[in-house]
PDB file of C-alpha atoms in Angstrom:
ATOM      1  CA  UNK A   1      -4.751 -14.867  -2.688  1.00  0.00           C
ATOM      2  CA  UNK A   2      -3.985 -11.413  -1.390  1.00  0.00           C
ATOM      3  CA  UNK A   3      -0.993  -9.577  -2.837  1.00  0.00           C
ATOM      4  CA  UNK A   4       0.972  -7.078  -0.749  1.00  0.00           C
ATOM      5  CA  UNK A   5       3.186  -4.145  -1.390  1.00  0.00           C
ATOM      6  CA  UNK A   6       5.735  -2.415   0.664  1.00  0.00           C
ATOM      7  CA  UNK A   7       5.880   1.407   0.673  1.00  0.00           C
ATOM      8  CA  UNK A   8       8.990   3.282   2.170  1.00  0.00           C
ATOM      9  CA  UNK A   9      10.213   6.607   2.951  1.00  0.00           C
ATOM     10  CA  UNK A  10      13.821   5.608   2.224  1.00  0.00           C
ATOM     11  CA  UNK A  11      15.949   8.310   3.747  1.00  0.00           C
ATOM     12  CA  UNK A  12      13.997   8.056   6.962  1.00  0.00           C
ATOM     13  CA  UNK A  13      14.085   4.429   7.000  1.00  0.00           C
ATOM     14  CA  UNK A  14      10.397   3.737   7.365  1.00  0.00           C
ATOM     15  CA  UNK A  15       8.162   1.356   5.707  1.00  0.00           C
ATOM     16  CA  UNK A  16       4.626  -0.020   5.681  1.00  0.00           C
ATOM     17  CA  UNK A  17       2.840  -2.966   4.235  1.00  0.00           C
ATOM     18  CA  UNK A  18      -0.438  -2.390   2.052  1.00  0.00           C
ATOM     19  CA  UNK A  19      -2.786  -5.007   0.638  1.00  0.00           C
ATOM     20  CA  UNK A  20      -4.038  -4.569  -2.782  1.00  0.00           C
ATOM     21  CA  UNK A  21      -7.629  -4.162  -3.297  1.00  0.00           C
ATOM     22  CA  UNK A  22      -7.862  -6.538  -6.236  1.00  0.00           C
ATOM     23  CA  UNK A  23     -11.538  -6.952  -5.991  1.00  0.00           C
ATOM     24  CA  UNK A  24     -12.481  -3.227  -5.886  1.00  0.00           C
ATOM     25  CA  UNK A  25      -9.703  -1.874  -8.201  1.00  0.00           C
ATOM     26  CA  UNK A  26      -8.576  -4.764 -10.488  1.00  0.00           C
ATOM     27  CA  UNK A  27      -7.269  -2.848 -13.348  1.00  0.00           C
ATOM     28  CA  UNK A  28      -5.421  -0.393 -11.246  1.00  0.00           C
ATOM     29  CA  UNK A  29      -3.947  -3.276  -8.924  1.00  0.00           C
ATOM     30  CA  UNK A  30      -2.693  -4.959 -12.081  1.00  0.00           C
ATOM     31  CA  UNK A  31      -1.100  -1.916 -13.695  1.00  0.00           C
ATOM     32  CA  UNK A  32       0.752  -1.009 -10.396  1.00  0.00           C
ATOM     33  CA  UNK A  33       1.817  -4.551  -9.744  1.00  0.00           C
ATOM     34  CA  UNK A  34       3.116  -4.951 -13.222  1.00  0.00           C
ATOM     35  CA  UNK A  35       5.136  -1.649 -12.899  1.00  0.00           C
ATOM     36  CA  UNK A  36       6.750  -2.340  -9.527  1.00  0.00           C
ATOM     37  CA  UNK A  37       9.216  -1.332  -8.105  1.00  0.00           C
ATOM     38  CA  UNK A  38       8.550   2.392  -8.613  1.00  0.00           C
ATOM     39  CA  UNK A  39      10.585   5.153  -6.672  1.00  0.00           C
ATOM     40  CA  UNK A  40      10.787   9.004  -6.916  1.00  0.00           C
ATOM     41  CA  UNK A  41      11.216  12.045  -5.008  1.00  0.00           C
ATOM     42  CA  UNK A  42       8.829  12.357  -2.022  1.00  0.00           C
ATOM     43  CA  UNK A  43       6.353  15.368  -1.747  1.00  0.00           C
ATOM     44  CA  UNK A  44       4.129  16.260   0.898  1.00  0.00           C
ATOM     45  CA  UNK A  45       0.648  17.619  -0.152  1.00  0.00           C
ATOM     46  CA  UNK A  46      -0.110  21.283  -0.305  1.00  0.00           C
ATOM     47  CA  UNK A  47      -3.757  21.064  -0.683  1.00  0.00           C
ATOM     48  CA  UNK A  48      -4.979  17.458   0.176  1.00  0.00           C
ATOM     49  CA  UNK A  49      -3.902  17.716   3.716  1.00  0.00           C
ATOM     50  CA  UNK A  50      -2.201  14.231   4.993  1.00  0.00           C
ATOM     51  CA  UNK A  51      -0.761  12.831   1.907  1.00  0.00           C
ATOM     52  CA  UNK A  52       2.820  11.928   0.797  1.00  0.00           C
ATOM     53  CA  UNK A  53       3.187  11.160  -2.846  1.00  0.00           C
ATOM     54  CA  UNK A  54       5.733  10.605  -5.563  1.00  0.00           C
ATOM     55  CA  UNK A  55       5.540  11.371  -9.312  1.00  0.00           C
ATOM     56  CA  UNK A  56       6.825   8.701 -11.848  1.00  0.00           C
ATOM     57  CA  UNK A  57       6.392   8.377 -15.648  1.00  0.00           C
ATOM     58  CA  UNK A  58       3.168   6.920 -16.732  1.00  0.00           C
ATOM     59  CA  UNK A  59       3.370   3.214 -16.592  1.00  0.00           C
ATOM     60  CA  UNK A  60      -0.236   1.812 -17.344  1.00  0.00           C
ATOM     61  CA  UNK A  61      -1.023   0.845 -21.011  1.00  0.00           C
ATOM     62  CA  UNK A  62      -3.868   0.859 -21.299  1.00  0.00           C
ATOM     63  CA  UNK A  63      -4.595   3.486 -18.453  1.00  0.00           C
ATOM     64  CA  UNK A  64      -6.931   1.826 -15.705  1.00  0.00           C
ATOM     65  CA  UNK A  65      -9.502   4.495 -15.989  1.00  0.00           C
ATOM     66  CA  UNK A  66     -11.724   5.441 -13.017  1.00  0.00           C
ATOM     67  CA  UNK A  67     -12.323   2.635 -10.278  1.00  0.00           C
ATOM     68  CA  UNK A  68     -12.831   2.749  -6.686  1.00  0.00           C
ATOM     69  CA  UNK A  69     -12.599   6.363  -6.765  1.00  0.00           C
ATOM     70  CA  UNK A  70     -12.534   8.838  -3.847  1.00  0.00           C
ATOM     71  CA  UNK A  71     -11.955  12.617  -3.197  1.00  0.00           C
ATOM     72  CA  UNK A  72     -12.004  11.967   0.542  1.00  0.00           C
ATOM     73  CA  UNK A  73      -9.321   9.494   1.245  1.00  0.00           C
ATOM     74  CA  UNK A  74      -9.068   8.114   4.689  1.00  0.00           C
ATOM     75  CA  UNK A  75      -5.812   7.034   6.649  1.00  0.00           C
ATOM     76  CA  UNK A  76      -4.121   4.148   5.270  1.00  0.00           C
ATOM     77  CA  UNK A  77      -5.556   4.642   1.638  1.00  0.00           C
ATOM     78  CA  UNK A  78      -3.131   4.133  -1.209  1.00  0.00           C
ATOM     79  CA  UNK A  79      -4.231   5.942  -4.226  1.00  0.00           C
ATOM     80  CA  UNK A  80      -3.245   6.159  -7.949  1.00  0.00           C
ATOM     81  CA  UNK A  81      -3.701   9.299 -10.163  1.00  0.00           C
ATOM     82  CA  UNK A  82      -2.775   9.563 -13.812  1.00  0.00           C
ATOM     83  CA  UNK A  83      -2.129  13.028 -14.811  1.00  0.00           C
ATOM     84  CA  UNK A  84      -1.787  14.432 -18.397  1.00  0.00           C
ATOM     85  CA  UNK A  85       1.195  16.876 -18.762  1.00  0.00           C
ATOM     86  CA  UNK A  86      -1.174  20.052 -18.873  1.00  0.00           C
ATOM     87  CA  UNK A  87      -2.687  19.018 -15.636  1.00  0.00           C
ATOM     88  CA  UNK A  88       0.455  18.937 -13.519  1.00  0.00           C
ATOM     89  CA  UNK A  89       3.439  20.802 -15.066  1.00  0.00           C
ATOM     90  CA  UNK A  90       2.496  24.208 -13.855  1.00  0.00           C
ATOM     91  CA  UNK A  91       5.829  25.808 -12.639  1.00  0.00           C
ATOM     92  CA  UNK A  92       3.986  27.382  -9.755  1.00  0.00           C
ATOM     93  CA  UNK A  93       3.777  23.737  -8.255  1.00  0.00           C
ATOM     94  CA  UNK A  94       7.285  23.892  -7.340  1.00  0.00           C
ATOM     95  CA  UNK A  95       8.629  20.552  -8.921  1.00  0.00           C
ATOM     96  CA  UNK A  96      12.346  20.364  -9.781  1.00  0.00           C
ATOM     97  CA  UNK A  97      13.072  20.488 -13.510  1.00  0.00           C
ATOM     98  CA  UNK A  98      13.942  16.699 -13.590  1.00  0.00           C
ATOM     99  CA  UNK A  99      10.494  15.689 -12.048  1.00  0.00           C
ATOM    100  CA  UNK A 100       8.111  13.619 -14.090  1.00  0.00           C
ATOM    101  CA  UNK A 101       5.728  16.575 -13.530  1.00  0.00           C
ATOM    102  CA  UNK A 102       7.360  18.180 -16.512  1.00  0.00           C
ATOM    103  CA  UNK A 103       7.148  15.335 -18.718  1.00  0.00           C
ATOM    104  CA  UNK A 104       5.465  15.633 -22.143  1.00  0.00           C
ATOM    105  CA  UNK A 105       3.690  12.307 -21.325  1.00  0.00           C
ATOM    106  CA  UNK A 106       2.196  13.562 -18.007  1.00  0.00           C
ATOM    107  CA  UNK A 107       3.079  11.622 -14.753  1.00  0.00           C
ATOM    108  CA  UNK A 108       1.595   8.942 -12.517  1.00  0.00           C
ATOM    109  CA  UNK A 109       1.171   9.965  -8.781  1.00  0.00           C
ATOM    110  CA  UNK A 110       1.362   7.204  -6.358  1.00  0.00           C
ATOM    111  CA  UNK A 111       0.228   8.509  -2.982  1.00  0.00           C
ATOM    112  CA  UNK A 112      -0.395   7.430   0.551  1.00  0.00           C
ATOM    113  CA  UNK A 113      -2.567   9.123   3.170  1.00  0.00           C
ATOM    114  CA  UNK A 114      -1.851   9.087   6.802  1.00  0.00           C
ATOM    115  CA  UNK A 115      -4.360  11.189   8.590  1.00  0.00           C
ATOM    116  CA  UNK A 116      -7.945  12.182   8.560  1.00  0.00           C
ATOM    117  CA  UNK A 117      -9.946  15.084   6.744  1.00  0.00           C
ATOM    118  CA  UNK A 118      -8.375  14.748   3.489  1.00  0.00           C
ATOM    119  CA  UNK A 119      -9.979  16.519   0.429  1.00  0.00           C
ATOM    120  CA  UNK A 120      -8.780  16.145  -3.152  1.00  0.00           C
ATOM    121  CA  UNK A 121      -9.377  19.440  -4.667  1.00  0.00           C
ATOM    122  CA  UNK A 122      -7.075  21.727  -6.606  1.00  0.00           C
ATOM    123  CA  UNK A 123      -7.865  25.523  -6.791  1.00  0.00           C
ATOM    124  CA  UNK A 124      -6.714  25.326 -10.353  1.00  0.00           C
ATOM    125  CA  UNK A 125      -8.724  22.300 -11.583  1.00  0.00           C
ATOM    126  CA  UNK A 126     -11.448  21.442  -9.201  1.00  0.00           C
ATOM    127  CA  UNK A 127     -11.914  18.089  -7.893  1.00  0.00           C
ATOM    128  CA  UNK A 128      -9.100  15.558  -8.238  1.00  0.00           C
ATOM    129  CA  UNK A 129     -10.527  12.011  -7.884  1.00  0.00           C
ATOM    130  CA  UNK A 130      -7.857   9.075  -7.239  1.00  0.00           C
ATOM    131  CA  UNK A 131      -8.208   5.307  -7.569  1.00  0.00           C
ATOM    132  CA  UNK A 132      -7.872   3.748  -4.044  1.00  0.00           C
ATOM    133  CA  UNK A 133      -6.019   0.505  -4.956  1.00  0.00           C
ATOM    134  CA  UNK A 134      -4.594  -0.552  -1.675  1.00  0.00           C
ATOM    135  CA  UNK A 135      -4.885  -0.203   2.178  1.00  0.00           C
ATOM    136  CA  UNK A 136      -2.088  -0.001   4.555  1.00  0.00           C
ATOM    137  CA  UNK A 137      -2.443  -2.900   7.158  1.00  0.00           C
ATOM    138  CA  UNK A 138       1.051  -2.715   8.863  1.00  0.00           C
ATOM    139  CA  UNK A 139       3.269   0.237   9.871  1.00  0.00           C
ATOM    140  CA  UNK A 140       0.689   3.198   9.377  1.00  0.00           C
ATOM    141  CA  UNK A 141       1.688   4.833  12.918  1.00  0.00           C
ATOM    142  CA  UNK A 142       5.511   4.868  12.017  1.00  0.00           C
ATOM    143  CA  UNK A 143       4.551   6.135   8.427  1.00  0.00           C
ATOM    144  CA  UNK A 144       2.434   8.844   9.825  1.00  0.00           C
ATOM    145  CA  UNK A 145       5.188  10.098  12.166  1.00  0.00           C
ATOM    146  CA  UNK A 146       7.701  10.135   9.203  1.00  0.00           C
ATOM    147  CA  UNK A 147       5.239  11.933   7.003  1.00  0.00           C
ATOM    148  CA  UNK A 148       4.525  14.535   9.744  1.00  0.00           C
ATOM    149  CA  UNK A 149       8.387  14.859   9.830  1.00  0.00           C
ATOM    150  CA  UNK A 150       8.431  15.527   6.029  1.00  0.00           C
ATOM    151  CA  UNK A 151       5.630  18.169   6.559  1.00  0.00           C
ATOM    152  CA  UNK A 152       7.873  19.831   9.434  1.00  0.00           C
ATOM    153  CA  UNK A 153      11.354  19.551   8.232  1.00  0.00           C
ATOM    154  CA  UNK A 154      10.966  19.308   4.439  1.00  0.00           C
ATOM    155  CA  UNK A 155      11.231  16.619   1.701  1.00  0.00           C
ATOM    156  CA  UNK A 156      14.538  17.348   0.151  1.00  0.00           C
ATOM    157  CA  UNK A 157      16.584  14.268  -0.708  1.00  0.00           C
ATOM    158  CA  UNK A 158      13.501  11.909   0.512  1.00  0.00           C
ATOM    159  CA  UNK A 159      12.171   9.171  -1.781  1.00  0.00           C
ATOM    160  CA  UNK A 160       9.114   7.394  -1.712  1.00  0.00           C
ATOM    161  CA  UNK A 161       9.372   3.700  -3.130  1.00  0.00           C
ATOM    162  CA  UNK A 162       6.639   1.117  -3.820  1.00  0.00           C
ATOM    163  CA  UNK A 163       7.730  -2.591  -4.248  1.00  0.00           C
ATOM    164  CA  UNK A 164       6.132  -6.043  -4.101  1.00  0.00           C
ATOM    165  CA  UNK A 165       6.151  -7.449  -0.650  1.00  0.00           C
ATOM    166  CA  UNK A 166       7.430 -10.980  -0.065  1.00  0.00           C
TER     167      UNK A 166
END
């Protein structure tokens, strides 16, 4: 039986629904499902292009490892990244001091991709593959419009939340 999650930009009042890809990324899906709900400050990507993400404390034990990886996510992909502290805590990235980016334990990045031509590369680190664990099946156009608004008007005060769908 398919499992679904709801992903929301809370301040903007926009949500979408995604189906977990249990067959393609079973360890990642289970780790995320068991850790829901998750919520944190929303960020719009600088390098990856059409991405909105949040950073939360690491929750997977054990870590899922690489499964269903991509460096070229497509619109509607929902992606998990596990970062060590040294990979993400660079002050130049601009995360506030309270962000999970500055945790000694690293951070988990939960991201949605809302447009085409994404490339997961970081000038400091190189390729940054992530695990595609869900696909947005409802509400992508509305989420894309809200994400574009984040890009144009800023992310201050916005949160990105992930929860189990009924």
